Amino acid sequence: MQQWSCLNLIPWLEEAMMVVWKILFLSRMMMMKTTTTTTTWTKTKVERKKLHYGPLDASGNSLPVEMTCIWNDPRHRAMLDLSGPEVAILLSARRIQLRDALKNEEERGFSYAPLTYERIAREYETSFVAVGRSSGPDRYEPHVLRRAFSHLLECDVMRPEVDHTGKGPRQYFFAHEYSLLNDMTLVKMPLHVTLDLDREVGEALRRRLLDCSSALREWGMKMN
C-alpha cells in the first residue's frame, strides 16, 4: 500500500515541477523584456542628445557657438545656400580683393581697378580653369557663371557700386531691374560684396560650409 501511494505521487510531482519550470521561464522572459525596453529607452535618449539643429558643416556637425551669426543673418544664410557657380564667383572676388588689399599695404598710393564681373570671370578662367586646377564638376561654362552672377545680384550678395563725385566714398544702390541692363554694363560695372570676404567667407571655407569641390576650396583660400 505504501509503495502504491508513492507511485501515485510521481505524476503529481512531475506536474508540479513543470509548473515551476513554466513560472521560472516566464519570469526570465519578463526580465529580458524589461532589460530590452530599458536599453532601447536609454539608446533613444542618447540619440536624442546627438540630434543637431541649424546649419551643419560638411561632417554633419552643428556649427559652433561663435558661428551662430551665420545662421541668424539673412545674408549669411544666403551664403550657405549658394550653388557651385555662385561660390566660384564669390571665391574669385575674394582672391582679387585680398590681393588688392595686400598691394595697397605694400605700395602706398597703389590704385587698383574696381571689382567687376569682368575681373572675376578672368580670375576664374586664368588662374583656376586654365592652369588645370579644375576637377571637372567645378568647371563652369561662361553662360552658367553669368546666370549665377545675376542671382548673386538678386539675392543682395553683390551690389553695383557707383562713385558720383569721382573722389569721395562710393555709394551703393540696389535694384531688381538687373535683367534690363545690357551685358556690357553688367560686366564692367563696379561691384560691392555685402559679405566680409576675408573673415566671413574665409571662415565658411575653413569649416567646409560652402558647396564646392576641394580643389575650388583650396584655390579660394589662396591669393595667387
Tab-separated table of C-alpha atoms in Angstrom:
chain	number	residue	atom	x	y	z
A	1	MET	CA	0.000	0.000	0.000
A	2	GLN	CA	2.814	2.382	0.847
A	3	GLN	CA	4.555	1.564	-2.434
A	4	TRP	CA	1.401	2.218	-4.400
A	5	SER	CA	0.946	5.635	-2.772
A	6	CYS	CA	4.485	6.699	-3.709
A	7	LEU	CA	3.968	5.631	-7.287
A	8	ASN	CA	0.777	7.642	-7.435
A	9	LEU	CA	2.642	10.779	-6.255
A	10	ILE	CA	5.136	10.704	-9.126
A	11	PRO	CA	2.771	12.176	-11.791
A	12	TRP	CA	1.794	14.916	-9.359
A	13	LEU	CA	5.451	15.746	-8.691
A	14	GLU	CA	6.208	15.857	-12.397
A	15	GLU	CA	3.259	18.203	-12.979
A	16	ALA	CA	4.370	20.429	-10.097
A	17	MET	CA	7.928	20.608	-11.486
A	18	MET	CA	6.518	21.519	-14.899
A	19	VAL	CA	4.519	24.359	-13.357
A	20	VAL	CA	7.590	25.617	-11.507
A	21	TRP	CA	9.644	25.458	-14.712
A	22	LYS	CA	6.985	27.447	-16.595
A	23	ILE	CA	6.952	30.084	-13.858
A	24	LEU	CA	10.754	30.397	-13.976
A	25	PHE	CA	10.702	30.610	-17.786
A	26	LEU	CA	8.029	33.321	-17.808
A	27	SER	CA	9.913	35.284	-15.132
A	28	ARG	CA	13.105	35.148	-17.182
A	29	MET	CA	11.267	36.300	-20.309
A	30	MET	CA	9.769	39.245	-18.408
A	31	MET	CA	13.202	40.235	-17.117
A	32	MET	CA	14.675	40.092	-20.627
A	33	LYS	CA	11.835	42.212	-21.990
A	34	THR	CA	12.295	44.787	-19.237
A	35	THR	CA	16.058	44.925	-19.883
A	36	THR	CA	15.497	45.354	-23.640
A	37	THR	CA	12.958	48.130	-23.064
A	38	THR	CA	15.336	49.940	-20.696
A	39	THR	CA	18.226	49.599	-23.158
A	40	THR	CA	16.082	50.886	-26.040
A	41	TRP	CA	14.897	53.858	-23.973
A	42	THR	CA	18.459	54.691	-22.939
A	43	LYS	CA	19.686	54.407	-26.550
A	44	THR	CA	16.850	56.646	-27.765
A	45	LYS	CA	17.689	59.186	-25.070
A	46	VAL	CA	21.348	59.209	-26.122
A	47	GLU	CA	20.402	59.549	-29.781
A	48	ARG	CA	18.166	62.499	-28.942
A	49	LYS	CA	21.135	64.191	-27.333
A	50	LYS	CA	23.063	63.716	-30.587
A	51	LEU	CA	20.422	65.459	-32.731
A	52	HIS	CA	21.771	68.588	-34.436
A	53	TYR	CA	19.709	71.606	-35.336
A	54	GLY	CA	20.519	74.550	-37.585
A	55	PRO	CA	23.269	74.665	-40.234
A	56	LEU	CA	25.717	71.772	-40.389
A	57	ASP	CA	29.252	71.547	-41.667
A	58	ALA	CA	30.440	69.001	-44.228
A	59	SER	CA	30.829	66.376	-41.479
A	60	GLY	CA	27.238	66.767	-40.301
A	61	ASN	CA	28.162	68.561	-37.076
A	62	SER	CA	26.370	71.643	-35.779
A	63	LEU	CA	28.089	74.975	-36.139
A	64	PRO	CA	29.956	76.135	-33.020
A	65	VAL	CA	28.506	78.918	-30.893
A	66	GLU	CA	30.807	81.535	-32.420
A	67	MET	CA	29.368	80.755	-35.855
A	68	THR	CA	25.690	81.204	-34.934
A	69	CYS	CA	25.727	84.644	-36.536
A	70	ILE	CA	25.908	82.873	-39.903
A	71	TRP	CA	22.577	81.229	-39.153
A	72	ASN	CA	20.891	84.366	-37.798
A	73	ASP	CA	21.846	86.807	-40.577
A	74	PRO	CA	19.846	86.502	-43.851
A	75	ARG	CA	22.937	87.360	-45.921
A	76	HIS	CA	24.932	84.600	-44.258
A	77	ARG	CA	22.125	82.098	-44.737
A	78	ALA	CA	22.143	83.063	-48.413
A	79	MET	CA	25.901	82.394	-48.498
A	80	LEU	CA	25.406	78.862	-47.142
A	81	ASP	CA	22.804	78.177	-49.848
A	82	LEU	CA	24.958	79.311	-52.792
A	83	SER	CA	25.363	76.943	-55.711
A	84	GLY	CA	28.722	75.804	-57.093
A	85	PRO	CA	28.982	78.521	-59.797
A	86	GLU	CA	27.957	81.210	-57.289
A	87	VAL	CA	30.628	80.028	-54.854
A	88	ALA	CA	33.187	80.142	-57.694
A	89	ILE	CA	32.297	83.802	-58.350
A	90	LEU	CA	32.478	84.665	-54.644
A	91	LEU	CA	35.878	82.993	-54.236
A	92	SER	CA	37.232	84.748	-57.331
A	93	ALA	CA	36.130	88.072	-55.840
A	94	ARG	CA	37.775	87.112	-52.542
A	95	ARG	CA	41.127	86.392	-54.184
A	96	ILE	CA	41.031	89.676	-56.118
A	97	GLN	CA	40.153	91.839	-53.122
A	98	LEU	CA	42.692	90.201	-50.811
A	99	ARG	CA	45.416	90.721	-53.425
A	100	ASP	CA	44.423	94.340	-53.953
A	101	ALA	CA	44.369	94.981	-50.185
A	102	LEU	CA	47.851	93.460	-49.815
A	103	LYS	CA	49.253	95.593	-52.640
A	104	ASN	CA	47.665	98.671	-51.090
A	105	GLU	CA	49.537	97.967	-47.827
A	106	GLU	CA	52.841	97.265	-49.552
A	107	GLU	CA	52.642	100.117	-52.041
A	108	ARG	CA	51.309	103.300	-50.545
A	109	GLY	CA	49.146	105.085	-53.066
A	110	PHE	CA	48.516	101.905	-55.043
A	111	SER	CA	45.465	102.469	-57.235
A	112	TYR	CA	43.707	99.234	-58.085
A	113	ALA	CA	40.858	98.748	-60.510
A	114	PRO	CA	37.387	98.323	-59.032
A	115	LEU	CA	35.979	94.852	-58.617
A	116	THR	CA	33.938	93.939	-61.688
A	117	TYR	CA	32.427	90.795	-63.105
A	118	GLU	CA	34.938	91.053	-65.931
A	119	ARG	CA	37.818	90.734	-63.446
A	120	ILE	CA	36.038	87.956	-61.562
A	121	ALA	CA	35.432	85.852	-64.691
A	122	ARG	CA	39.031	86.394	-65.844
A	123	GLU	CA	40.355	85.358	-62.414
A	124	TYR	CA	38.376	82.121	-62.535
A	125	GLU	CA	39.320	81.300	-66.124
A	126	THR	CA	43.012	82.159	-65.998
A	127	SER	CA	44.057	81.048	-62.504
A	128	PHE	CA	41.745	78.102	-61.919
A	129	VAL	CA	40.469	76.539	-65.142
A	130	ALA	CA	43.355	77.339	-67.494
A	131	VAL	CA	46.059	76.023	-65.147
A	132	GLY	CA	44.338	72.681	-64.693
A	133	ARG	CA	43.124	73.094	-61.120
A	134	SER	CA	39.555	72.282	-62.104
A	135	SER	CA	38.481	68.755	-61.197
A	136	GLY	CA	35.668	68.593	-63.763
A	137	PRO	CA	32.422	69.301	-61.871
A	138	ASP	CA	33.721	72.753	-60.888
A	139	ARG	CA	34.467	73.751	-64.496
A	140	TYR	CA	31.570	76.070	-65.338
A	141	GLU	CA	30.691	77.425	-68.753
A	142	PRO	CA	30.571	81.239	-69.216
A	143	HIS	CA	26.775	81.332	-69.550
A	144	VAL	CA	26.438	79.344	-66.290
A	145	LEU	CA	28.670	81.809	-64.437
A	146	ARG	CA	26.775	84.726	-65.958
A	147	ARG	CA	23.457	83.342	-64.708
A	148	ALA	CA	24.970	82.723	-61.273
A	149	PHE	CA	26.227	86.324	-61.184
A	150	SER	CA	22.714	87.606	-61.894
A	151	HIS	CA	21.383	85.554	-58.991
A	152	LEU	CA	24.023	86.977	-56.631
A	153	LEU	CA	22.789	90.449	-57.544
A	154	GLU	CA	19.182	89.465	-56.970
A	155	CYS	CA	19.849	87.957	-53.512
A	156	ASP	CA	21.926	91.029	-52.491
A	157	VAL	CA	25.230	89.195	-52.033
A	158	MET	CA	26.660	91.661	-54.568
A	159	ARG	CA	25.607	95.219	-55.360
A	160	PRO	CA	26.572	97.708	-58.070
A	161	GLU	CA	28.903	100.369	-56.769
A	162	VAL	CA	28.786	103.961	-58.057
A	163	ASP	CA	31.068	106.922	-57.322
A	164	HIS	CA	29.031	110.018	-58.165
A	165	THR	CA	31.718	112.533	-57.171
A	166	GLY	CA	34.759	110.977	-58.761
A	167	LYS	CA	36.648	111.341	-55.450
A	168	GLY	CA	34.503	110.634	-52.434
A	169	PRO	CA	33.326	107.386	-50.877
A	170	ARG	CA	31.489	105.102	-53.192
A	171	GLN	CA	27.744	104.741	-52.867
A	172	TYR	CA	25.858	101.515	-53.348
A	173	PHE	CA	22.472	101.086	-54.916
A	174	PHE	CA	20.220	98.089	-55.085
A	175	ALA	CA	17.510	97.355	-57.641
A	176	HIS	CA	15.825	94.313	-59.112
A	177	GLU	CA	15.953	95.501	-62.725
A	178	TYR	CA	19.356	93.969	-63.496
A	179	SER	CA	17.839	91.988	-66.330
A	180	LEU	CA	17.146	95.299	-68.100
A	181	LEU	CA	20.847	96.210	-68.200
A	182	ASN	CA	22.865	95.172	-71.233
A	183	ASP	CA	25.697	92.669	-70.908
A	184	MET	CA	28.449	95.247	-71.349
A	185	THR	CA	27.108	97.337	-68.473
A	186	LEU	CA	26.784	94.323	-66.169
A	187	VAL	CA	30.257	93.029	-66.973
A	188	LYS	CA	32.069	96.338	-66.406
A	189	MET	CA	30.110	97.965	-63.561
A	190	PRO	CA	31.982	98.218	-60.214
A	191	LEU	CA	30.730	95.810	-57.565
A	192	HIS	CA	30.437	95.758	-53.792
A	193	VAL	CA	30.248	92.435	-51.936
A	194	THR	CA	27.938	92.632	-48.902
A	195	LEU	CA	29.808	89.809	-47.150
A	196	ASP	CA	33.181	90.119	-45.440
A	197	LEU	CA	35.253	88.154	-47.965
A	198	ASP	CA	38.206	87.737	-45.637
A	199	ARG	CA	36.599	86.912	-42.288
A	200	GLU	CA	33.120	85.526	-43.050
A	201	VAL	CA	33.753	83.764	-46.346
A	202	GLY	CA	37.176	82.628	-45.140
A	203	GLU	CA	35.662	81.074	-42.005
A	204	ALA	CA	32.986	79.324	-44.078
A	205	LEU	CA	35.744	77.933	-46.302
A	206	ARG	CA	37.793	76.647	-43.389
A	207	ARG	CA	34.747	74.932	-41.900
A	208	ARG	CA	33.735	73.467	-45.281
A	209	LEU	CA	30.305	75.084	-45.215
A	210	LEU	CA	30.239	76.141	-48.867
A	211	ASP	CA	29.041	73.903	-51.675
A	212	CYS	CA	32.225	73.495	-53.703
A	213	SER	CA	34.895	70.947	-54.586
A	214	SER	CA	38.070	70.530	-52.552
A	215	ALA	CA	40.108	71.994	-55.435
A	216	LEU	CA	37.925	75.113	-55.584
A	217	ARG	CA	38.006	75.466	-51.793
A	218	GLU	CA	41.816	75.306	-51.674
A	219	TRP	CA	42.024	77.780	-54.528
A	220	GLY	CA	39.674	80.183	-52.768
A	221	MET	CA	41.801	80.081	-49.618
A	222	LYS	CA	44.791	81.460	-51.516
A	223	MET	CA	45.521	84.760	-53.225
A	224	ASN	CA	47.776	83.523	-56.040
